[in-house]
Tab-separated table of C-alpha atoms and ligand atoms in Angstrom:
chain	number	residue	atom	x	y	z
A	15	MET	CA	-0.965	-11.460	-26.904
A	16	ARG	CA	-1.803	-8.341	-24.801
A	17	THR	CA	-3.417	-7.958	-21.436
A	18	GLN	CA	-3.328	-6.057	-18.420
A	19	VAL	CA	-2.224	-8.061	-15.586
A	20	ALA	CA	0.029	-11.833	-16.538
A	21	ILE	CA	-0.577	-14.367	-13.911
A	22	VAL	CA	2.242	-16.704	-13.652
A	23	GLY	CA	1.082	-20.090	-11.635
A	24	ALA	CA	-2.582	-21.401	-11.397
A	25	GLY	CA	-2.367	-22.587	-7.650
A	26	PRO	CA	-4.912	-21.022	-5.221
A	27	ALA	CA	-3.113	-17.507	-5.529
A	28	GLY	CA	-3.170	-17.265	-9.407
A	29	LEU	CA	-6.373	-18.352	-9.600
A	30	LEU	CA	-8.162	-16.600	-6.837
A	31	LEU	CA	-6.386	-13.320	-7.807
A	32	GLY	CA	-7.597	-14.064	-11.541
A	33	HIS	CA	-10.997	-14.201	-10.597
A	34	LEU	CA	-11.142	-11.291	-8.638
A	35	LEU	CA	-9.688	-9.266	-11.400
A	36	ARG	CA	-11.849	-10.287	-13.928
A	37	SER	CA	-15.158	-9.410	-11.341
A	38	GLU	CA	-13.826	-6.471	-11.674
A	39	GLY	CA	-13.731	-6.201	-15.429
A	40	ILE	CA	-9.720	-6.275	-15.365
A	41	ASP	CA	-8.068	-7.908	-18.172
A	42	CYS	CA	-5.533	-11.013	-17.023
A	43	VAL	CA	-4.200	-14.193	-18.283
A	44	VAL	CA	-2.845	-16.996	-15.909
A	45	VAL	CA	-0.094	-19.154	-17.322
A	46	GLU	CA	0.760	-22.343	-15.605
A	47	ARG	CA	3.415	-24.865	-15.942
A	48	GLN	CA	1.770	-28.319	-15.226
A	49	THR	CA	-1.682	-29.665	-16.629
A	50	GLY	CA	-4.874	-28.951	-14.477
A	51	ASP	CA	-5.097	-32.554	-13.513
A	52	TYR	CA	-1.072	-32.603	-11.505
A	53	VAL	CA	-2.570	-29.031	-10.100
A	54	LEU	CA	-5.469	-30.797	-8.534
A	55	SER	CA	-3.708	-33.807	-7.330
A	56	ARG	CA	-1.630	-31.872	-4.857
A	57	ILE	CA	-2.717	-32.376	-1.171
A	58	ARG	CA	-2.376	-29.108	1.228
A	59	ALA	CA	-4.037	-28.333	4.298
A	60	GLY	CA	-7.598	-27.717	4.628
A	61	VAL	CA	-8.565	-25.194	7.297
A	62	LEU	CA	-9.730	-21.846	5.862
A	63	GLU	CA	-10.084	-18.417	7.398
A	64	GLN	CA	-13.121	-15.861	7.097
A	65	VAL	CA	-10.999	-13.786	5.023
A	66	THR	CA	-10.943	-17.048	2.378
A	67	VAL	CA	-14.150	-17.786	2.589
A	68	GLY	CA	-14.942	-13.958	2.423
A	69	LEU	CA	-13.395	-13.945	-0.926
A	70	MET	CA	-14.927	-17.391	-2.359
A	71	GLU	CA	-18.206	-15.478	-0.891
A	72	ARG	CA	-17.593	-12.274	-2.852
A	73	LEU	CA	-17.428	-14.179	-6.407
A	74	GLY	CA	-20.123	-16.294	-5.989
A	75	LEU	CA	-18.072	-19.432	-5.514
A	76	ASP	CA	-19.067	-20.684	-2.605
A	77	ALA	CA	-21.736	-22.867	-3.318
A	78	ARG	CA	-19.792	-26.261	-2.477
A	79	MET	CA	-17.866	-25.312	0.382
A	80	LYS	CA	-21.123	-24.103	1.953
A	81	ALA	CA	-22.580	-27.673	1.405
A	82	GLU	CA	-19.651	-29.614	1.935
A	83	GLY	CA	-17.222	-27.758	4.338
A	84	LEU	CA	-17.331	-28.307	7.799
A	85	PRO	CA	-17.382	-25.242	10.069
A	86	HIS	CA	-15.918	-25.780	13.122
A	87	ASP	CA	-16.206	-23.774	16.430
A	88	GLY	CA	-12.774	-24.730	18.232
A	89	PHE	CA	-9.424	-26.894	18.151
A	90	ASN	CA	-7.332	-28.924	20.483
A	91	LEU	CA	-3.947	-28.812	22.188
A	92	THR	CA	-2.890	-32.288	23.700
A	93	ASP	CA	0.066	-32.667	25.824
A	94	GLY	CA	-0.046	-36.320	27.282
A	95	GLY	CA	-2.768	-36.291	29.632
A	96	ARG	CA	-5.005	-32.959	29.305
A	97	LEU	CA	-7.367	-31.629	26.288
A	98	ILE	CA	-6.737	-27.904	26.165
A	99	ARG	CA	-9.766	-26.583	24.146
A	100	ILE	CA	-9.685	-23.306	22.326
A	101	ASP	CA	-12.900	-22.606	21.695
A	102	ILE	CA	-12.667	-19.986	18.694
A	103	ALA	CA	-16.264	-19.492	18.434
A	104	ALA	CA	-16.709	-18.342	21.944
A	105	LEU	CA	-13.175	-16.114	22.030
A	106	THR	CA	-13.480	-14.374	18.564
A	107	GLY	CA	-17.470	-14.905	17.687
A	108	LYS	CA	-16.143	-16.273	14.573
A	109	GLN	CA	-15.583	-19.739	13.121
A	110	VAL	CA	-13.070	-21.600	10.550
A	111	MET	CA	-13.852	-23.932	7.459
A	112	VAL	CA	-12.625	-27.262	7.090
A	113	TYR	CA	-12.240	-27.442	3.265
A	114	GLY	CA	-9.546	-28.733	1.384
A	115	GLN	CA	-7.234	-26.441	-0.455
A	116	THR	CA	-7.878	-29.037	-3.529
A	117	GLU	CA	-11.365	-28.317	-3.482
A	118	ILE	CA	-10.656	-24.671	-3.456
A	119	THR	CA	-8.471	-24.786	-6.248
A	120	ARG	CA	-11.320	-27.110	-7.969
A	121	ASP	CA	-14.229	-24.722	-7.492
A	122	LEU	CA	-11.871	-21.932	-8.993
A	123	MET	CA	-10.685	-24.087	-11.978
A	124	GLU	CA	-14.238	-25.184	-12.562
A	125	ALA	CA	-15.487	-21.637	-12.667
A	126	ALA	CA	-12.880	-20.172	-14.994
A	127	PRO	CA	-14.353	-20.471	-18.541
A	128	GLU	CA	-17.552	-19.300	-17.330
A	129	ARG	CA	-16.292	-16.247	-16.026
A	130	GLY	CA	-13.766	-15.314	-18.979
A	131	LEU	CA	-10.923	-16.254	-17.175
A	132	GLU	CA	-8.026	-17.997	-19.667
A	133	VAL	CA	-5.771	-20.272	-18.117
A	134	ILE	CA	-3.023	-21.571	-20.186
A	135	TYR	CA	-1.973	-24.791	-18.958
A	136	GLU	CA	1.227	-27.248	-19.850
A	137	ALA	CA	3.101	-23.307	-20.580
A	138	ALA	CA	6.853	-24.847	-20.647
A	139	ASP	CA	9.825	-22.126	-19.562
A	140	VAL	CA	7.868	-19.157	-18.538
A	141	ALA	CA	10.258	-16.340	-18.214
A	142	LEU	CA	9.796	-12.657	-16.988
A	143	HIS	CA	10.883	-9.566	-19.013
A	144	ASP	CA	11.433	-6.409	-18.447
A	145	VAL	CA	9.584	-6.392	-14.567
A	146	GLU	CA	11.626	-3.054	-13.708
A	147	SER	CA	9.445	-1.104	-16.749
A	148	ASP	CA	5.886	-0.168	-17.334
A	149	ALA	CA	5.752	-2.645	-20.398
A	150	PRO	CA	6.813	-6.138	-18.894
A	151	PHE	CA	6.199	-9.259	-20.901
A	152	ILE	CA	6.253	-13.130	-19.807
A	153	THR	CA	7.199	-15.746	-22.940
A	154	TYR	CA	6.708	-19.087	-22.694
A	155	SER	CA	6.623	-22.371	-25.075
A	156	ARG	CA	3.753	-24.512	-25.330
A	157	ASP	CA	3.604	-27.465	-28.405
A	158	GLY	CA	6.605	-26.745	-29.994
A	159	ALA	CA	5.931	-22.849	-30.496
A	160	GLN	CA	7.227	-19.692	-28.769
A	161	HIS	CA	4.659	-17.424	-27.462
A	162	ARG	CA	5.027	-13.760	-25.860
A	163	ILE	CA	2.282	-12.133	-23.197
A	164	ASP	CA	2.668	-8.588	-23.358
A	165	ALA	CA	1.138	-6.847	-19.993
A	166	ARG	CA	1.293	-3.720	-17.785
A	167	ILE	CA	1.661	-5.895	-14.509
A	168	ILE	CA	2.988	-8.980	-13.677
A	169	ALA	CA	1.337	-11.338	-10.979
A	170	GLY	CA	4.043	-13.732	-9.519
A	171	CYS	CA	1.849	-16.703	-7.716
A	172	ASP	CA	4.005	-19.588	-8.910
A	173	GLY	CA	5.087	-20.964	-5.591
A	174	PHE	CA	8.405	-21.487	-3.670
A	175	HIS	CA	9.899	-22.682	-6.799
A	176	GLY	CA	8.902	-20.634	-9.825
A	177	PRO	CA	10.596	-17.856	-11.641
A	178	SER	CA	8.856	-14.716	-10.426
A	179	ARG	CA	10.831	-14.333	-7.166
A	180	GLN	CA	14.180	-14.994	-9.254
A	181	ALA	CA	13.102	-12.260	-11.616
A	182	ILE	CA	13.798	-9.870	-8.695
A	183	PRO	CA	17.981	-9.065	-8.547
A	184	ALA	CA	19.167	-10.250	-5.245
A	185	SER	CA	21.003	-6.842	-4.933
A	186	VAL	CA	16.881	-5.620	-3.857
A	187	GLY	CA	15.514	-8.366	-2.437
A	188	ARG	CA	16.238	-10.008	1.036
A	189	ALA	CA	15.142	-13.687	2.157
A	190	PHE	CA	14.476	-14.343	5.933
A	191	GLU	CA	14.525	-18.058	6.646
A	192	ARG	CA	14.466	-20.577	9.233
A	193	VAL	CA	14.511	-24.386	8.281
A	194	TYR	CA	13.019	-27.038	10.804
A	195	PRO	CA	14.775	-30.359	11.486
A	196	PHE	CA	11.648	-32.247	10.875
A	197	GLY	CA	9.227	-32.703	8.403
A	198	TRP	CA	5.463	-33.869	8.442
A	199	LEU	CA	4.138	-37.322	7.426
A	200	GLY	CA	1.032	-36.778	6.088
A	201	VAL	CA	-1.750	-39.588	5.211
A	202	LEU	CA	-5.391	-39.151	3.684
A	203	ALA	CA	-7.555	-42.397	4.583
A	204	ASP	CA	-11.427	-42.600	3.690
A	205	VAL	CA	-11.923	-43.593	7.532
A	206	PRO	CA	-14.240	-41.448	9.622
A	207	PRO	CA	-12.135	-38.763	11.813
A	208	CYS	CA	-11.379	-39.947	15.359
A	209	ASN	CA	-12.643	-36.316	16.831
A	210	HIS	CA	-15.003	-33.807	15.408
A	211	GLU	CA	-12.423	-30.942	15.767
A	212	LEU	CA	-8.751	-30.957	15.008
A	213	ILE	CA	-6.528	-32.244	17.776
A	214	TYR	CA	-2.401	-30.834	17.722
A	215	ALA	CA	-0.320	-33.208	19.915
A	216	ASN	CA	2.884	-32.534	21.479
A	217	HIS	CA	3.770	-36.114	22.482
A	218	GLU	CA	7.461	-37.266	24.162
A	219	ARG	CA	7.744	-39.075	20.683
A	220	GLY	CA	6.618	-36.007	18.857
A	221	PHE	CA	3.924	-33.758	17.080
A	222	ALA	CA	0.842	-35.023	15.670
A	223	LEU	CA	-2.004	-33.818	14.247
A	224	ALA	CA	-5.754	-35.240	13.403
A	225	SER	CA	-7.529	-33.222	10.984
A	226	MET	CA	-10.424	-34.085	8.247
A	227	ARG	CA	-11.666	-33.197	4.887
A	228	SER	CA	-15.269	-34.316	5.625
A	229	PRO	CA	-17.221	-36.919	7.928
A	230	THR	CA	-15.716	-39.800	6.053
A	231	ARG	CA	-12.228	-38.927	4.978
A	232	SER	CA	-9.310	-37.928	8.008
A	233	ARG	CA	-6.400	-36.354	7.401
A	234	TYR	CA	-3.499	-37.140	10.105
A	235	TYR	CA	0.381	-35.942	10.182
A	236	ILE	CA	3.042	-37.042	12.433
A	237	ASP	CA	6.517	-35.336	12.408
A	238	VAL	CA	9.504	-37.264	11.340
A	239	PRO	CA	13.212	-36.370	11.034
A	240	LEU	CA	14.210	-35.719	7.592
A	241	THR	CA	16.083	-38.686	6.989
A	242	GLU	CA	13.323	-40.793	7.216
A	243	LYS	CA	11.956	-42.875	3.917
A	244	ILE	CA	8.154	-42.986	3.276
A	245	GLU	CA	8.679	-46.456	2.247
A	246	ASP	CA	9.869	-47.096	5.808
A	247	TRP	CA	6.527	-46.144	6.828
A	248	SER	CA	3.790	-48.544	6.392
A	249	ASP	CA	0.250	-47.780	7.374
A	250	GLU	CA	0.386	-49.831	9.999
A	251	ARG	CA	3.301	-48.126	11.546
A	252	VAL	CA	1.713	-44.724	10.936
A	253	TRP	CA	-1.862	-45.860	12.594
A	254	ASP	CA	0.740	-46.952	15.579
A	255	GLU	CA	2.442	-43.995	15.832
A	256	LEU	CA	-0.534	-42.098	15.920
A	257	ALA	CA	-2.317	-44.025	18.250
A	258	ILE	CA	0.498	-43.070	20.684
A	259	ARG	CA	1.256	-39.807	19.933
A	260	LEU	CA	-2.814	-38.514	19.992
A	261	GLY	CA	-3.256	-40.050	23.385
A	262	PRO	CA	-5.359	-42.849	24.867
A	263	ASP	CA	-8.533	-40.867	24.706
A	264	ALA	CA	-7.965	-40.183	20.710
A	265	ALA	CA	-6.555	-43.536	19.927
A	266	ALA	CA	-9.966	-45.269	21.481
A	267	HIS	CA	-11.835	-43.203	18.553
A	268	ILE	CA	-9.215	-43.846	15.359
A	269	THR	CA	-10.438	-45.828	12.617
A	270	ARG	CA	-7.655	-47.577	10.577
A	271	GLY	CA	-7.835	-47.836	6.706
A	272	PRO	CA	-5.560	-47.867	3.511
A	273	SER	CA	-3.781	-44.847	3.004
A	274	ILE	CA	-4.837	-42.862	-0.722
A	275	GLU	CA	-2.153	-40.727	0.196
A	276	LYS	CA	1.016	-40.457	2.144
A	277	SER	CA	4.160	-38.419	1.835
A	278	ILE	CA	6.535	-36.668	3.718
A	279	ALA	CA	6.800	-32.579	3.486
A	280	PRO	CA	9.641	-30.367	4.993
A	281	LEU	CA	9.187	-27.063	7.105
A	282	ARG	CA	9.865	-24.161	6.330
A	283	SER	CA	9.185	-20.551	7.595
A	284	PHE	CA	10.378	-17.838	4.585
A	285	VAL	CA	9.446	-14.016	3.558
A	286	PHE	CA	11.006	-12.470	0.507
A	287	GLU	CA	10.829	-8.910	1.194
A	288	PRO	CA	9.719	-6.497	-0.973
A	289	MET	CA	6.416	-8.358	-2.450
A	290	ARG	CA	6.913	-5.819	-5.501
A	291	HIS	CA	9.757	-5.036	-8.136
A	292	GLY	CA	8.989	-2.486	-10.337
A	293	SER	CA	5.737	-3.952	-12.310
A	294	LEU	CA	5.986	-7.349	-10.652
A	295	LEU	CA	3.907	-8.045	-7.737
A	296	LEU	CA	4.677	-11.473	-5.499
A	297	CYS	CA	1.558	-13.549	-3.943
A	298	GLY	CA	1.541	-16.532	-1.721
A	299	ASP	CA	4.081	-19.362	-1.700
A	300	SER	CA	6.447	-17.291	-4.229
A	301	ALA	CA	7.141	-14.695	-1.503
A	302	HIS	CA	6.488	-16.365	1.886
A	303	ILE	CA	6.466	-20.233	3.014
A	304	VAL	CA	4.833	-20.750	6.919
A	305	PRO	CA	5.538	-24.563	8.489
A	306	PRO	CA	1.961	-25.932	8.067
A	307	THR	CA	1.146	-25.624	11.842
A	308	GLY	CA	-2.094	-23.492	11.943
A	309	ALA	CA	-2.579	-24.115	8.224
A	310	LYS	CA	-1.998	-20.540	7.042
A	311	GLY	CA	-0.464	-21.225	3.820
A	312	LEU	CA	-3.422	-21.095	1.546
A	313	ASN	CA	-5.143	-18.109	4.028
A	314	LEU	CA	-1.699	-15.711	3.317
A	315	ALA	CA	-1.868	-16.770	-0.289
A	316	ALA	CA	-5.824	-14.994	-0.120
A	317	SER	CA	-4.701	-12.131	1.777
A	318	ASP	CA	-2.330	-11.036	-0.260
A	319	VAL	CA	-4.347	-11.295	-3.533
A	320	HIS	CA	-7.006	-9.572	-1.309
A	321	TYR	CA	-4.777	-6.486	-1.062
A	322	ALA	CA	-3.128	-7.195	-4.680
A	323	SER	CA	-6.355	-6.959	-6.310
A	324	GLU	CA	-7.279	-4.073	-4.183
A	325	ALA	CA	-4.336	-2.347	-5.607
A	326	LEU	CA	-4.769	-3.619	-9.172
A	327	VAL	CA	-8.176	-2.274	-8.917
A	328	ARG	CA	-7.076	1.036	-8.060
A	329	PHE	CA	-4.734	1.180	-10.408
A	330	PHE	CA	-6.659	0.092	-13.416
A	331	LYS	CA	-10.148	1.744	-12.505
A	332	ALA	CA	-9.053	5.021	-10.678
A	333	ASN	CA	-5.548	5.690	-12.014
A	334	ASP	CA	-4.109	5.820	-8.549
A	335	VAL	CA	-0.156	5.174	-9.151
A	336	ASP	CA	0.273	4.738	-5.092
A	337	ALA	CA	-1.954	1.558	-5.141
A	338	ILE	CA	0.894	-0.836	-6.688
A	339	PRO	CA	4.159	0.630	-4.411
A	340	GLY	CA	1.427	0.566	-1.445
A	341	TYR	CA	0.730	-3.346	-1.745
A	342	PRO	CA	3.945	-4.880	-0.247
A	343	ASP	CA	4.039	-3.231	3.306
A	344	LYS	CA	0.144	-3.853	3.879
A	345	ALA	CA	0.604	-7.553	2.543
A	346	LEU	CA	3.700	-7.901	4.499
A	347	ALA	CA	2.473	-6.630	7.834
A	348	ARG	CA	-0.155	-9.877	7.722
A	349	VAL	CA	2.638	-12.087	6.592
A	350	TRP	CA	4.833	-11.469	9.453
A	351	LYS	CA	2.278	-11.819	11.946
A	352	SER	CA	1.087	-15.109	10.393
A	353	GLU	CA	4.388	-16.420	10.362
A	354	ARG	CA	5.014	-15.450	14.137
A	355	PHE	CA	1.820	-17.481	14.710
A	356	SER	CA	2.551	-20.190	12.921
A	357	TRP	CA	6.289	-20.190	13.931
A	358	SER	CA	5.180	-19.991	17.591
A	359	LEU	CA	2.680	-22.954	17.325
A	360	THR	CA	5.344	-24.858	15.617
A	361	LYS	CA	7.515	-24.667	18.555
A	362	LEU	CA	4.963	-24.857	21.474
A	363	MET	CA	3.643	-28.870	20.140
A	364	HIS	CA	6.908	-30.060	18.300
A	365	ARG	CA	9.806	-31.826	20.228
A	366	PHE	CA	13.063	-30.023	18.519
A	367	PRO	CA	16.239	-32.328	18.681
A	368	GLU	CA	18.637	-29.735	19.921
A	369	ASP	CA	15.972	-28.696	23.092
A	370	GLY	CA	16.881	-30.070	26.309
A	371	PRO	CA	14.814	-30.040	29.246
A	372	PHE	CA	14.296	-26.325	30.048
A	373	GLU	CA	13.226	-25.962	26.526
A	374	ARG	CA	10.344	-28.622	27.588
A	375	ARG	CA	9.837	-27.126	30.548
A	376	MET	CA	8.892	-23.816	28.951
A	377	GLN	CA	6.583	-25.778	26.553
A	378	VAL	CA	4.867	-27.365	29.868
A	379	ALA	CA	4.613	-23.752	31.487
A	380	GLU	CA	3.068	-22.017	27.866
A	381	LEU	CA	0.497	-24.883	27.725
A	382	ASP	CA	-0.262	-24.582	31.366
A	383	TYR	CA	-0.647	-20.925	30.904
A	384	ILE	CA	-3.559	-21.305	28.041
A	385	ALA	CA	-5.153	-24.149	29.815
A	386	SER	CA	-5.526	-21.043	32.695
A	387	SER	CA	-5.942	-18.375	30.926
A	388	GLU	CA	-8.816	-16.806	28.934
A	389	ALA	CA	-6.409	-14.107	27.688
A	390	ALA	CA	-3.894	-16.532	26.451
A	391	ARG	CA	-6.350	-18.957	24.788
A	392	THR	CA	-8.209	-15.569	23.256
A	393	ALA	CA	-4.667	-14.680	21.412
A	394	ILE	CA	-4.610	-17.958	20.157
A	395	ALA	CA	-7.657	-18.165	18.837
A	396	GLU	CA	-7.841	-14.871	16.995
A	397	ASN	CA	-4.927	-15.785	15.370
A	398	TYR	CA	-5.861	-19.327	14.360
A	399	VAL	CA	-9.398	-17.664	12.853
A	400	GLY	CA	-7.329	-14.862	11.120
A	401	LEU	CA	-5.930	-11.604	11.814
A	402	PRO	CA	-8.026	-8.875	9.972
A	403	VAL	CA	-7.239	-7.783	6.888
B	27	APR	N1	5.610	-21.441	-14.902
B	27	APR	C1	4.248	-21.357	-14.569
B	27	APR	N2	3.920	-21.961	-13.526
B	27	APR	C2	4.691	-22.563	-12.392
B	27	APR	C3	5.922	-22.709	-12.722
B	27	APR	C4	6.315	-21.761	-13.894
B	27	APR	N3	8.222	-21.739	-14.094
B	27	APR	N4	6.439	-22.490	-11.222
B	27	APR	C5	5.288	-23.257	-10.578
B	27	APR	N5	4.294	-22.697	-11.285
B	27	APR	C6	2.989	-23.364	-10.633
B	27	APR	C7	3.017	-23.957	-9.983
B	27	APR	O1	3.025	-25.536	-10.525
B	27	APR	C8	1.484	-24.226	-9.228
B	27	APR	O2	0.521	-24.625	-9.916
B	27	APR	O3	2.545	-21.966	-10.042
B	27	APR	C9	1.634	-22.726	-8.777
B	27	APR	C10	1.587	-22.302	-7.498
B	27	APR	O4	0.855	-23.203	-6.823
B	27	APR	P1	1.370	-23.062	-5.287
B	27	APR	O5	2.358	-23.867	-5.280
B	27	APR	O6	0.014	-23.914	-4.746
B	27	APR	O7	1.199	-21.794	-4.689
B	27	APR	P2	0.088	-20.735	-4.088
B	27	APR	O8	-0.764	-20.578	-5.401
B	27	APR	O9	0.676	-19.252	-3.503
B	27	APR	O10	-0.758	-21.087	-2.703
B	27	APR	C11	-0.579	-20.972	-1.425
B	27	APR	O11	-1.559	-22.817	-1.340
B	27	APR	O12	-0.447	-24.197	-2.545
B	27	APR	C12	-0.385	-24.065	-1.222
B	27	APR	O13	1.171	-24.609	-0.266
B	27	APR	C13	0.775	-23.400	-0.922
B	27	APR	O14	-0.845	-23.234	0.930
B	27	APR	C14	-0.180	-22.720	0.122
B	27	APR	C15	-0.848	-21.892	-0.760
B	28	PHB	C1	-4.702	-30.407	7.445
B	28	PHB	O1	-6.092	-30.855	7.476
B	28	PHB	O2	-4.082	-30.671	6.080
B	28	PHB	C2	-4.065	-29.156	8.193
B	28	PHB	C3	-4.797	-28.771	9.062
B	28	PHB	C4	-4.205	-27.904	9.878
B	28	PHB	C5	-3.180	-27.877	9.933
B	28	PHB	C6	-2.268	-28.309	9.175
B	28	PHB	C7	-2.865	-29.198	7.743
B	28	PHB	O3	-2.512	-26.892	10.614
């Protein structure tokens, strides 16, 4: 098979890119290792920046998001007794949209056939070849047969563990990484949220987040040491811990119920440079990871795809040979700013095992400053709603 862009991975990055290219009449094929059902079973964050909402609008795939998503005007930080509201609507004139990443993926997946976007699921042993040349190709096996897709460009949208980043020789790439000494234990439950807006809490027992998917479905997190086993966390134990860490006001409004999903995810900051090598572009988690504090993962994948699709349109439709080489710098400038914000919100809201009383006083002082300064709240708000692309 021959196409213009071979896309590896049908997560949000790969599907969004595929749709944007198809909407411009550019040929592409998406190759995914898992089944569609498996891709939809992964539960991830659910706060969308304007750039992500805007891409869904541009594709005309925003109807369900507009009907079921929850626009939020603000969110809250709490530290013991006080609740600091970050009024993002008043401070930035913008909103964020609470809508699960799973739902975005489903909307993109379901629209693929009618938009002429071919997605090949259950492709095993996907390998990238000749990425340094102008005629790269991918190979995979499916149903016992070997397949080959020849392309002009390969887009690596295959997440942190996929083969695309590995196809860039170690001599030309550089990875920057910070691993955190805790993970987030998340629970999803069909109970009403304890608050109409998100609450990020820094308690002496650790971090907690009250989030939601809908008026009847809640998503909560606590941070736990990486040595913890999920089997040791009964639902009751998680609810008890949430009630303590979120504080008495929120606790009074927590509705408990059986978890429908419960898992522990490690936290990591990671950036791989450059995000292009020859005819290979990296988008989304294949090139970078953020800790979930601030919910930037999906939104960064969306901004990468925005820059990548722009570059590919200029390349294929206007023969602009500078477009592809220009992609990494544009994407990385925004990636590093989101990395900084996610890292700083993580530092502010978690108790690190290596921190002592001095670091704790720094957190208190920073929260005092945020509570008292509109300039400080504006800086947080403009990062939370998403920096411009
Ligand atoms: N061959 C084909 N596909 C692969 C391979 C492979 N060898 N390895 C991984 N994939 C697929 C995965 O199965 C997954 O469906 O690539 C896809 C990558 O999707 P995500 O991990 O969701 O990454 P991305 O699309 O960049 O999304 C970025 O969404 O999933 C979140 O945490 C992620 O929030 C971040 C954002
Ligand atoms: C979520 O709802 O899953 C969520 C929200 C905000 C975050 C992280 C996760 O910062």
